[in-house]
Amino acid sequence: MMARVHVMLKDGVLDPQGEAVRHALHGLGFDGVGGVRQGKVIEIELAEGTTEATVTEMCEQLLANTVIESYSIELI
C-alpha cells in the first residue's frame, strides 16, 4: 500500500514560489493565469498494517509544518 500526501501552504500565507511561476507563465504568454499556489506531493510506501492514523502522525510530526501548511492524505 502507498500513501500520497499533498502539502500546500494555508490560505493567507504568501507563496513566493507560486508567484514566481505565475510571473514566468505570464512572460511566456499565458495571460489567463490569475494565481498559482505551489505545494509538494510525498509518496510513501507503507508496510502491511500501517494505518492512516500513522500517516497522519507522520504529517503532524515531520512532513508538514502545520503552522503554515495544510495536508491531505490519499491511500492508494
Coordinates of C-alpha atoms in Angstrom, one line a residue:
M1 CA 0.0 0.0 0.0
M2 CA 1.1 3.6 -0.6
A3 CA 0.1 6.9 0.8
R4 CA 0.2 10.1 -1.2
V5 CA 0.4 13.2 0.9
H6 CA -0.4 16.6 -0.6
V7 CA 1.1 19.5 1.3
M8 CA 0.0 23.1 0.5
L9 CA 0.5 26.5 2.1
K10 CA -2.6 27.6 4.0
D11 CA -4.8 30.3 2.6
G12 CA -3.4 33.7 3.6
V13 CA 0.2 32.6 3.7
L14 CA 2.4 34.2 1.0
D15 CA 3.6 31.9 -1.7
P16 CA 6.7 33.4 -3.4
Q17 CA 7.4 30.3 -5.4
G18 CA 3.8 30.3 -6.7
E19 CA 4.2 34.0 -7.6
A20 CA 7.4 33.3 -9.5
V21 CA 5.7 30.6 -11.5
R22 CA 2.7 32.9 -12.2
H23 CA 5.1 35.6 -13.4
A24 CA 7.0 33.2 -15.6
L25 CA 3.8 31.9 -17.2
H26 CA 2.7 35.5 -18.0
G27 CA 6.2 36.0 -19.5
L28 CA 5.6 33.0 -21.8
G29 CA 2.3 34.5 -22.9
F30 CA -0.1 32.6 -20.7
D31 CA -2.2 35.6 -19.7
G32 CA -5.2 33.6 -18.5
V33 CA -3.4 32.7 -15.2
G34 CA -4.7 34.6 -12.3
G35 CA -2.8 33.0 -9.4
V36 CA -0.6 30.0 -8.7
R37 CA -0.1 28.1 -5.4
Q38 CA 2.8 25.7 -5.3
G39 CA 2.9 22.7 -3.0
K40 CA 4.5 19.3 -2.7
V41 CA 3.5 15.6 -3.1
I42 CA 5.1 13.0 -0.9
E43 CA 4.6 9.3 -1.8
I44 CA 5.3 6.8 1.0
E45 CA 5.5 3.0 0.6
L46 CA 3.7 1.6 3.7
A47 CA 4.4 -1.6 5.4
E48 CA 1.5 -4.0 5.8
G49 CA -0.8 -2.9 8.6
T50 CA 0.2 0.8 8.6
T51 CA -2.9 2.9 9.2
E52 CA -4.0 6.3 8.0
A53 CA -3.7 7.4 11.6
T54 CA 0.0 6.6 11.5
V55 CA 0.4 8.6 8.3
T56 CA -1.4 11.5 9.9
E57 CA 1.1 11.3 12.8
M58 CA 4.0 11.4 10.3
C59 CA 2.5 14.6 8.7
E60 CA 2.0 16.3 12.1
Q61 CA 5.5 15.5 13.3
L62 CA 7.6 15.9 10.1
L63 CA 6.1 16.1 6.7
A64 CA 4.1 19.3 7.0
N65 CA 4.7 22.5 9.0
T66 CA 1.1 22.6 10.3
V67 CA 1.5 26.3 11.4
I68 CA 1.6 27.4 7.7
E69 CA 0.8 24.3 5.7
S70 CA -2.2 22.0 5.4
Y71 CA -2.1 18.5 4.1
S72 CA -4.4 15.7 2.7
I73 CA -3.7 12.0 2.7
E74 CA -4.7 9.6 -0.1
L75 CA -4.2 5.9 0.5
I76 CA -3.5 4.1 -2.8

